[in-house]
PDB file of C-alpha atoms in Angstrom:
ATOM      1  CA  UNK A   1      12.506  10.122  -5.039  1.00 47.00           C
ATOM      2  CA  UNK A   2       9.538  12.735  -4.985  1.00 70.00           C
ATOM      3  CA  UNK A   3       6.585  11.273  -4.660  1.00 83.00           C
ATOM      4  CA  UNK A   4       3.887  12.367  -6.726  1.00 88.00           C
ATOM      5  CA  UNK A   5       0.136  12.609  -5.737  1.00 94.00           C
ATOM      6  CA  UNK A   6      -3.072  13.116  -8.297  1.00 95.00           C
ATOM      7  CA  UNK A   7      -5.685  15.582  -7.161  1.00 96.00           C
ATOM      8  CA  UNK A   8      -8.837  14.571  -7.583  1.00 95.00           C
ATOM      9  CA  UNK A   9     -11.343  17.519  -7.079  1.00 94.00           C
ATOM     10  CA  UNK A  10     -13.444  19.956  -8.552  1.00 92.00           C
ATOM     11  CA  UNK A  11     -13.705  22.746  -6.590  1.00 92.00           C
ATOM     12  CA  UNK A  12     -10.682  25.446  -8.068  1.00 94.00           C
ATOM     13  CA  UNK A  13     -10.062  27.100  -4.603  1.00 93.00           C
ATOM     14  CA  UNK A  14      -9.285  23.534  -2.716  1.00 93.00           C
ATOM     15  CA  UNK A  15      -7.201  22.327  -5.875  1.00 93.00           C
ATOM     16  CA  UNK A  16      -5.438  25.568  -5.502  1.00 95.00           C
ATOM     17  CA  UNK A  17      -4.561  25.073  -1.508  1.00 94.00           C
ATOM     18  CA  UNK A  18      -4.185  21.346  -1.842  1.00 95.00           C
ATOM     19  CA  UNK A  19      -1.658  22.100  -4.744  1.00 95.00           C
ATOM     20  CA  UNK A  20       0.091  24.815  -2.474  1.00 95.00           C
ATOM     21  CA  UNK A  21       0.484  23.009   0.548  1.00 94.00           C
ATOM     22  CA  UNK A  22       1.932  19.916  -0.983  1.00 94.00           C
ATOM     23  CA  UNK A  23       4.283  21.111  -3.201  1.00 92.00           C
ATOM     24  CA  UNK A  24       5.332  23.212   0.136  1.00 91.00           C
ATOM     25  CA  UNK A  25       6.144  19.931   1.535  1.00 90.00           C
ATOM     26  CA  UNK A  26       8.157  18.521  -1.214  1.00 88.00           C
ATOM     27  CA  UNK A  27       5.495  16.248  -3.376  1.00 90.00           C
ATOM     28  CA  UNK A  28       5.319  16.581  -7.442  1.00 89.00           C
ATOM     29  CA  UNK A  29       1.380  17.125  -7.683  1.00 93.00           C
ATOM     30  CA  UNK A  30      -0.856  17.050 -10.551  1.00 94.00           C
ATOM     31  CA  UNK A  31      -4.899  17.672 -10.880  1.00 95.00           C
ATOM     32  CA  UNK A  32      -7.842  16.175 -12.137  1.00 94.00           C
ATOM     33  CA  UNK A  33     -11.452  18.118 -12.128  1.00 93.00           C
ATOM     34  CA  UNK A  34     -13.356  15.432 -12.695  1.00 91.00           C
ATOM     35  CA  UNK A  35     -14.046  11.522 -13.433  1.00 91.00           C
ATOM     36  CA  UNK A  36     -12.821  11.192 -17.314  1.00 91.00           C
ATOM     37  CA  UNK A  37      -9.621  13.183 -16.575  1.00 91.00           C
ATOM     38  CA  UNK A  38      -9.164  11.678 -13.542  1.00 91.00           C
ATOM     39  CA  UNK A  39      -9.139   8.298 -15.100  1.00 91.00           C
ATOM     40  CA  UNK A  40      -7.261   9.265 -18.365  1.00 89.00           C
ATOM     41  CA  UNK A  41      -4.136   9.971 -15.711  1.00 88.00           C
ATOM     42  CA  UNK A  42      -4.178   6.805 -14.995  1.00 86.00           C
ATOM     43  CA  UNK A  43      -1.284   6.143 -17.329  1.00 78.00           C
ATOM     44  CA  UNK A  44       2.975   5.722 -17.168  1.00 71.00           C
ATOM     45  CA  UNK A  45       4.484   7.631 -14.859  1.00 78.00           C
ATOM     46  CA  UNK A  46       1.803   6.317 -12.278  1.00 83.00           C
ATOM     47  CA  UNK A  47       0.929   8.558  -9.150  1.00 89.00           C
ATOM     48  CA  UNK A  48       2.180   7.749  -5.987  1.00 88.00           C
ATOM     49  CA  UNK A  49      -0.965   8.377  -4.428  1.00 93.00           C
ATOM     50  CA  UNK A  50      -4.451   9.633  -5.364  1.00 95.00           C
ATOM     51  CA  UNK A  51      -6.635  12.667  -3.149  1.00 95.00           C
ATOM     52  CA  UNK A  52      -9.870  11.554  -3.730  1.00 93.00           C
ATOM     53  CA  UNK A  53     -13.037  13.688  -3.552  1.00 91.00           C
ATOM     54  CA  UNK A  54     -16.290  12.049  -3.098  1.00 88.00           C
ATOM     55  CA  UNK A  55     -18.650  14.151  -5.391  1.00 87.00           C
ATOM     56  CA  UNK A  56     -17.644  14.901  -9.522  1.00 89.00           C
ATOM     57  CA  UNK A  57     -18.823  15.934 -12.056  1.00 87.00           C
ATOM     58  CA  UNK A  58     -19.987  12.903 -14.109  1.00 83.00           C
ATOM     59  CA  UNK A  59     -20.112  10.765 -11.449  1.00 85.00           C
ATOM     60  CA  UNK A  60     -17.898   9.644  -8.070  1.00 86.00           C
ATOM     61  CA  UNK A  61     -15.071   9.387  -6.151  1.00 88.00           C
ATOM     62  CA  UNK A  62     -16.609   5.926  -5.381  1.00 89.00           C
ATOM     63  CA  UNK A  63     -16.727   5.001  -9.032  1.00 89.00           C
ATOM     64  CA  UNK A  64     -13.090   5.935 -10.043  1.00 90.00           C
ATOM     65  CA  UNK A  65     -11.700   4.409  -7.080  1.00 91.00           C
ATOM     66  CA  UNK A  66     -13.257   1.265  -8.066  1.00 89.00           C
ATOM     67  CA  UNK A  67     -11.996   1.678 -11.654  1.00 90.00           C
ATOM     68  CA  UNK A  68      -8.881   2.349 -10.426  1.00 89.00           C
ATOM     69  CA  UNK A  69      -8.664  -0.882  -8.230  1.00 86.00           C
ATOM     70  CA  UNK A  70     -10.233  -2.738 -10.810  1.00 86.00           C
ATOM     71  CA  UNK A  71      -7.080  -2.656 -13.487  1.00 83.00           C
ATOM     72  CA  UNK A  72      -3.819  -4.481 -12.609  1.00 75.00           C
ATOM     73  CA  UNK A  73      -1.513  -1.600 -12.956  1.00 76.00           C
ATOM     74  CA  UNK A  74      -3.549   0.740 -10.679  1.00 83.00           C
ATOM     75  CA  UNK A  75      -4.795  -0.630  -8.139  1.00 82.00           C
ATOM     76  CA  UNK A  76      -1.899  -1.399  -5.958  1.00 81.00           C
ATOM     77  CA  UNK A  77      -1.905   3.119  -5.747  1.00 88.00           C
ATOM     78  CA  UNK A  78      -3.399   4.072  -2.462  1.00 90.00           C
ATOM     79  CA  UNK A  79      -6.062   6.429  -2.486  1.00 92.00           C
ATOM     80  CA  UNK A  80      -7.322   9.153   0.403  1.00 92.00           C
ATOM     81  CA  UNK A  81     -10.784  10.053   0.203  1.00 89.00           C
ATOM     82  CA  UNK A  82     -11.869  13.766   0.620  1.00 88.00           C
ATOM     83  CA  UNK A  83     -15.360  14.628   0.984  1.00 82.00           C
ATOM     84  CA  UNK A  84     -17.997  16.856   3.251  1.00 78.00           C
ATOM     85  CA  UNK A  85     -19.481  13.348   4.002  1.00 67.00           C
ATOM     86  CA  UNK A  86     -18.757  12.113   7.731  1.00 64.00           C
ATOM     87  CA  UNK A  87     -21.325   9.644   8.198  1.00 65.00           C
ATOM     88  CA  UNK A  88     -19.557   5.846   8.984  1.00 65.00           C
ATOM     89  CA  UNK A  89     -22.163   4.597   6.658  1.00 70.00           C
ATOM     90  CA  UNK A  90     -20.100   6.815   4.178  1.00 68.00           C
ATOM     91  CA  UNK A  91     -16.861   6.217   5.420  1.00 69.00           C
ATOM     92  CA  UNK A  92     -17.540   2.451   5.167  1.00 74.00           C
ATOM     93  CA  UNK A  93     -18.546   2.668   1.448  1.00 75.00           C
ATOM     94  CA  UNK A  94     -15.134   4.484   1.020  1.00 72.00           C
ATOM     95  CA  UNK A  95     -13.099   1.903   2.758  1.00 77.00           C
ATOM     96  CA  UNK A  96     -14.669  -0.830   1.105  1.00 79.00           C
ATOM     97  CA  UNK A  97     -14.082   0.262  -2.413  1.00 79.00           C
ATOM     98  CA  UNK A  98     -10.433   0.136  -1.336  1.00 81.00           C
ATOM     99  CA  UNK A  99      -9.798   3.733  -0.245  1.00 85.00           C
ATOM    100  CA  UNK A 100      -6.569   3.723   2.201  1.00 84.00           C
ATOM    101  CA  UNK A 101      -7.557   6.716   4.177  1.00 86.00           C
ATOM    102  CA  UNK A 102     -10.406   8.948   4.451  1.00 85.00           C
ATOM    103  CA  UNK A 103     -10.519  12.755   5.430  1.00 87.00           C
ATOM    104  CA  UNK A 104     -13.567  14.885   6.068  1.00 86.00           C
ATOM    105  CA  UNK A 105     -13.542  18.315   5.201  1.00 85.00           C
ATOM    106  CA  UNK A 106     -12.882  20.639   6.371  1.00 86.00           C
ATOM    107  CA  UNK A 107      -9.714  19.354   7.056  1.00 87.00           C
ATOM    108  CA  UNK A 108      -6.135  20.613   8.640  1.00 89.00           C
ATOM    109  CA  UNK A 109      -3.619  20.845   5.862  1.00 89.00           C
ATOM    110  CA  UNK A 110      -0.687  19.473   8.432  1.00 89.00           C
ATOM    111  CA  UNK A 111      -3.275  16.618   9.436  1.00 90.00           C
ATOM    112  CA  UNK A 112      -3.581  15.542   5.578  1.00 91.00           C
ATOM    113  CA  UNK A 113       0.062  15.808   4.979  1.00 91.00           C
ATOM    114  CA  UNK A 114       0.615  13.471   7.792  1.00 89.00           C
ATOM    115  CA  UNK A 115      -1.912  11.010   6.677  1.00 88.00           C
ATOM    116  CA  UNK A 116      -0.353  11.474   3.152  1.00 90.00           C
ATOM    117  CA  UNK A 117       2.860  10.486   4.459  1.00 86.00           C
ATOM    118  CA  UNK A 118       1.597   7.572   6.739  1.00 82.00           C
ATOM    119  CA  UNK A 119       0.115   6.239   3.586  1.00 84.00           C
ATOM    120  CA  UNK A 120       3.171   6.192   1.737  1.00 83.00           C
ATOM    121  CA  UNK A 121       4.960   4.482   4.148  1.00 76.00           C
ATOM    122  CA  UNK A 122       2.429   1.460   3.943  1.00 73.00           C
ATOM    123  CA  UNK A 123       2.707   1.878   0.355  1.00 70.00           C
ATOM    124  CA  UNK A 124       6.352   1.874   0.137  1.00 63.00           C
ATOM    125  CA  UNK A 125       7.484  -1.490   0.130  1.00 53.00           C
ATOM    126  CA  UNK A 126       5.047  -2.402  -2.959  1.00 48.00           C
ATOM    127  CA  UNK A 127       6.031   0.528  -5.559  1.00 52.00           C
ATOM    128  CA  UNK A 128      10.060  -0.864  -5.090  1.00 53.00           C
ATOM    129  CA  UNK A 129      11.268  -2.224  -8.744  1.00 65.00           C
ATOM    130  CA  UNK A 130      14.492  -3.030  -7.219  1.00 74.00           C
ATOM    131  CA  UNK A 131      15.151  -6.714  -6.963  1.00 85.00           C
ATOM    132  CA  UNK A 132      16.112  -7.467  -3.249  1.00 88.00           C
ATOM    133  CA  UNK A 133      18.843 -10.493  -2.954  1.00 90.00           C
ATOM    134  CA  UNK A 134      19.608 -11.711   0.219  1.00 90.00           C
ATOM    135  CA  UNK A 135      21.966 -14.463   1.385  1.00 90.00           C
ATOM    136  CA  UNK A 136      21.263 -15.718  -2.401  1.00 93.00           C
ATOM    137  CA  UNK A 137      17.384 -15.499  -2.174  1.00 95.00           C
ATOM    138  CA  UNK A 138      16.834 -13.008  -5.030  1.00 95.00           C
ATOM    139  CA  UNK A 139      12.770 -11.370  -5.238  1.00 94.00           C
ATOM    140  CA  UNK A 140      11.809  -9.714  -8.614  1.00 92.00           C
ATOM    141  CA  UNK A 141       9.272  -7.350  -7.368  1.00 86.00           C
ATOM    142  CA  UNK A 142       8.021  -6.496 -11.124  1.00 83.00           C
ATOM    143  CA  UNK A 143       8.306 -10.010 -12.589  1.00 88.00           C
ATOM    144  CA  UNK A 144       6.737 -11.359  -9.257  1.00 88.00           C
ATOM    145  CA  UNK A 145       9.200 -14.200  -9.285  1.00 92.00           C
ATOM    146  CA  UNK A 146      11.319 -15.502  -5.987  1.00 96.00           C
ATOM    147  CA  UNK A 147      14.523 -17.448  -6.940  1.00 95.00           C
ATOM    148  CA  UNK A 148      17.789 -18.875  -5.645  1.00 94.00           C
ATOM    149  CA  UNK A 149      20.238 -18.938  -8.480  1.00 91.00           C
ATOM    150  CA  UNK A 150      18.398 -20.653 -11.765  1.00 90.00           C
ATOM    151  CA  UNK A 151      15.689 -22.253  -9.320  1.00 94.00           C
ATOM    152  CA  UNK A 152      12.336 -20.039  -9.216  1.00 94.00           C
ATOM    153  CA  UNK A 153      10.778 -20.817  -5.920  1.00 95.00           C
ATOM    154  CA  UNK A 154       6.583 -21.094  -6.113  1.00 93.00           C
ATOM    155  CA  UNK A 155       4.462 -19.255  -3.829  1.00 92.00           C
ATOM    156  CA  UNK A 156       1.029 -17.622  -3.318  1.00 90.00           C
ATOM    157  CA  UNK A 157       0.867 -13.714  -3.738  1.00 89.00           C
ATOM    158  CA  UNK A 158       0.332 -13.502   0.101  1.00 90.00           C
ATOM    159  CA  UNK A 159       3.768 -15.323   0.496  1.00 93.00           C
ATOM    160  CA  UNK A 160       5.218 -13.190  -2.036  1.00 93.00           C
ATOM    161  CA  UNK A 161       4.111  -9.873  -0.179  1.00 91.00           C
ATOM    162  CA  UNK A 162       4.990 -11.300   2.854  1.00 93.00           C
ATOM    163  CA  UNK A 163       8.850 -12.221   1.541  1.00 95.00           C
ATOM    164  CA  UNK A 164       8.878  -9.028   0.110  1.00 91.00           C
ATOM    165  CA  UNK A 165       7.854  -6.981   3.251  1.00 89.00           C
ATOM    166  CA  UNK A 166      10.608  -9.162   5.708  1.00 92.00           C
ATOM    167  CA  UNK A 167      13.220  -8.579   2.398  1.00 90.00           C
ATOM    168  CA  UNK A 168      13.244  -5.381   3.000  1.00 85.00           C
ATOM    169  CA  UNK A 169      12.835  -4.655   6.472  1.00 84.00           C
ATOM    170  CA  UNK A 170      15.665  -7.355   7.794  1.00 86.00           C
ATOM    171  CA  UNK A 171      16.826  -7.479  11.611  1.00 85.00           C
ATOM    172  CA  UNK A 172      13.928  -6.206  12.760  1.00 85.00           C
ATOM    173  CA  UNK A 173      10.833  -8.177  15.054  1.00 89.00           C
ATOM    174  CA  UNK A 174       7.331  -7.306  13.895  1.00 89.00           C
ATOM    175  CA  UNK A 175       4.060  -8.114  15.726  1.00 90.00           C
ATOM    176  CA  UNK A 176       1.313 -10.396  13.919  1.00 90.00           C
ATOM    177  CA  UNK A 177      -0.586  -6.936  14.418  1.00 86.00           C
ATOM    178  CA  UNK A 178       2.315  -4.701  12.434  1.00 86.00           C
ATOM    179  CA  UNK A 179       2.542  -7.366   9.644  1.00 89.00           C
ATOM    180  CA  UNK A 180      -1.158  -7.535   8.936  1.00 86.00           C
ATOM    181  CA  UNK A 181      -1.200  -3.362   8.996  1.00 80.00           C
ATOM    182  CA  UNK A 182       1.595  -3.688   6.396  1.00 79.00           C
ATOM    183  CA  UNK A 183       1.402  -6.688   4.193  1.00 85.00           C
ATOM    184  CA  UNK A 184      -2.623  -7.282   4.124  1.00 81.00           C
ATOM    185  CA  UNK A 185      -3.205  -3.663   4.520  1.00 71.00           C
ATOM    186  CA  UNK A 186      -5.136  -1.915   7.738  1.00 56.00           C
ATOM    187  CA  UNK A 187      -8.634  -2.204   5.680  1.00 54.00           C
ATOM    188  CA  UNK A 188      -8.430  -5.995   5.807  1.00 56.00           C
ATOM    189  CA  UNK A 189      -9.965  -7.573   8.807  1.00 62.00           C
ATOM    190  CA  UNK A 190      -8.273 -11.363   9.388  1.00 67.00           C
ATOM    191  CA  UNK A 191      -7.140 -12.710  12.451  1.00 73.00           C
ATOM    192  CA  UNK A 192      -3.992 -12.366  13.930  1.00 72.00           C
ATOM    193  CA  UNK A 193      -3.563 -16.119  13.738  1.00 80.00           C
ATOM    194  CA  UNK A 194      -3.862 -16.182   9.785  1.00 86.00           C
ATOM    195  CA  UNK A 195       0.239 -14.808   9.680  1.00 90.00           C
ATOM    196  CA  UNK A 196       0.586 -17.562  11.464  1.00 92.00           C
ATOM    197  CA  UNK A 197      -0.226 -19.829   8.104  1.00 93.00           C
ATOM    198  CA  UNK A 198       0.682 -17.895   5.977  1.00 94.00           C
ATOM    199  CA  UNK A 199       4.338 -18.028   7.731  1.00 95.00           C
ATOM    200  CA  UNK A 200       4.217 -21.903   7.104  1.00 95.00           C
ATOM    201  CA  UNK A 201       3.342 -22.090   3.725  1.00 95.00           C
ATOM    202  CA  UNK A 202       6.498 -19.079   3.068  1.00 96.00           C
ATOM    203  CA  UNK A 203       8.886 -21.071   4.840  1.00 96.00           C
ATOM    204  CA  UNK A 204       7.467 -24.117   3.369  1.00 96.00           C
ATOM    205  CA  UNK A 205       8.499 -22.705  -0.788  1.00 95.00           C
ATOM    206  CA  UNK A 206      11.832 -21.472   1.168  1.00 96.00           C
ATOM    207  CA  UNK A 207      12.896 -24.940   2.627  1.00 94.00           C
ATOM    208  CA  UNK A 208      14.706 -26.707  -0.100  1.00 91.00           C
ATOM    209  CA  UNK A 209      17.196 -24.362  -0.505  1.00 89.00           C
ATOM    210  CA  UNK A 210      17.578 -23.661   3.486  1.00 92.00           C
ATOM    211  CA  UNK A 211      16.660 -20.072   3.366  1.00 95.00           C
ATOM    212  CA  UNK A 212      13.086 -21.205   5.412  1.00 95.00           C
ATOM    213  CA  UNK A 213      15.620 -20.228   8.401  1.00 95.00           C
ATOM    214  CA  UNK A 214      15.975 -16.480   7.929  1.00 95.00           C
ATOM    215  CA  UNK A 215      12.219 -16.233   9.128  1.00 96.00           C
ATOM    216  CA  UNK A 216      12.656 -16.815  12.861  1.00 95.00           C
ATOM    217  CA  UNK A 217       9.970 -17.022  15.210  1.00 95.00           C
ATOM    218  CA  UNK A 218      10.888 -14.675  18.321  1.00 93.00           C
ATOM    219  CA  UNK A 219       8.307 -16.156  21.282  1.00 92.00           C
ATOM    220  CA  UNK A 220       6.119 -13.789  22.649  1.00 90.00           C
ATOM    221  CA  UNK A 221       6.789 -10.910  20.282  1.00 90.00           C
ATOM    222  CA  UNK A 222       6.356 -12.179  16.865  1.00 93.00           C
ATOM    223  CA  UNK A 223       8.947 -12.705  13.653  1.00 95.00           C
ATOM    224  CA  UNK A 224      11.882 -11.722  12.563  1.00 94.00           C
ATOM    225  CA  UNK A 225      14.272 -12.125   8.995  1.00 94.00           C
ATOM    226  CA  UNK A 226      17.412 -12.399   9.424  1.00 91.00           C
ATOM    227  CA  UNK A 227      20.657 -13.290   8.459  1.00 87.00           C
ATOM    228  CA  UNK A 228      21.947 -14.168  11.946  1.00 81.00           C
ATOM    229  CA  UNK A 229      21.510 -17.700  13.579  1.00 68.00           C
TER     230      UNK A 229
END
């Protein structure tokens, strides 16, 4: 599926090239020129992703990408910042508003496409509607609901992303380091130790039905779901 990214910016002539080079590369785009259209987009069939610039008119990049994070049904869209501003002071701001990225201009149009797709990739595993069933474990990624035949399992939404990210990347050992990049996102700064609970309380809402075994602990490398013993 073509992913489709909004276009946040005001100036005609970098609309124009940002339009060019993504379509070039495959991506449905669309474009905003400032903050109320950029917020009246916000709306069924959701971008993919959001290109950000810092300074609109009637007001910021800062203040739409807090509106956007703000509402239930957009915030989970990540969102790269574009702006002339470099300053980590800046970049910080940007970050903490919940911006996934951030690019300075000028910018390489390979470099952004890159970052673009990097993004995405993070993003992935949250914009799948699908629901996932494994070994009888069955995870309703728009309902939010984990269950094993008519039994819904309870768990916090950490546990839930967490299920979710193992659910569909099976067979595979991930670092404490990889699942924090990819479940609590690479903005979030917790310690390496806090998968470590968060792994206990997921196994813990998995154990009465024995599925608390397909999340193995692999010593010295981190965890793994699986279907094997």
């Amino acid at each position: 599926m073509t992913a489709r990214i909004l276009i946040v910016e005001d100036e005609l002539a970098i609309r124009e090239m940002l339009t060019f080079v993504l379509e070039q590369h495959g991506f449905q785009t669309s474009v905003a020129e400032d903050v109320d259209s950029a917020l009246s987009m916000m709306a069924e069939p959701y971008p993919d992703l959001i290109l950000l610039d810092w300074m609109l008119p009637g007001g910021s990049g800062i203040q739409v990408a807090k509106k956007i994070k703000q509402d239930e049904f957009s915030r989970k869209i990540p969102i790269i910042m574009l702006t002339a501003r470099g300053e980590e002071e800046d970049k910080v701001k940007g970050l903490e508003v919940g911006a996934d990225d951030y690019m300075t201009k000028p910018f390489s149009p390979k470099e952004l496409v890159a970052r673009i797709k990097a993004v995405l990739r993070r993003a992935a595993p949250t914009r799948l509607e699908d629901v996932i069933v494994v070994h009888g474990l069955s995870l309703d990624p728009v309902s939010h609901r984990v269950s094993v035949g008519e039994q819904v399992l309870e768990m916090g939404p950490t546990e839930f992303r967490l299920l979710h990210f193992f659910m569909t990347h099976t067979e595979r050992v991930y670092s404490r380091e990889q699942l924090l990049d990819n479940v609590w996102g690479t903005n979030v700064y917790v310690e390496d130790r806090t998968v470590d609970v968060h792994i206990r309380r997921l196994r813990k809402a998995l154990e009465s039905n024995g599925h608390d075994s397909l999340i193995q602990t692999v010593r010295g490398a981190g965890y793994r779901f699986s279907t094997r013993g």
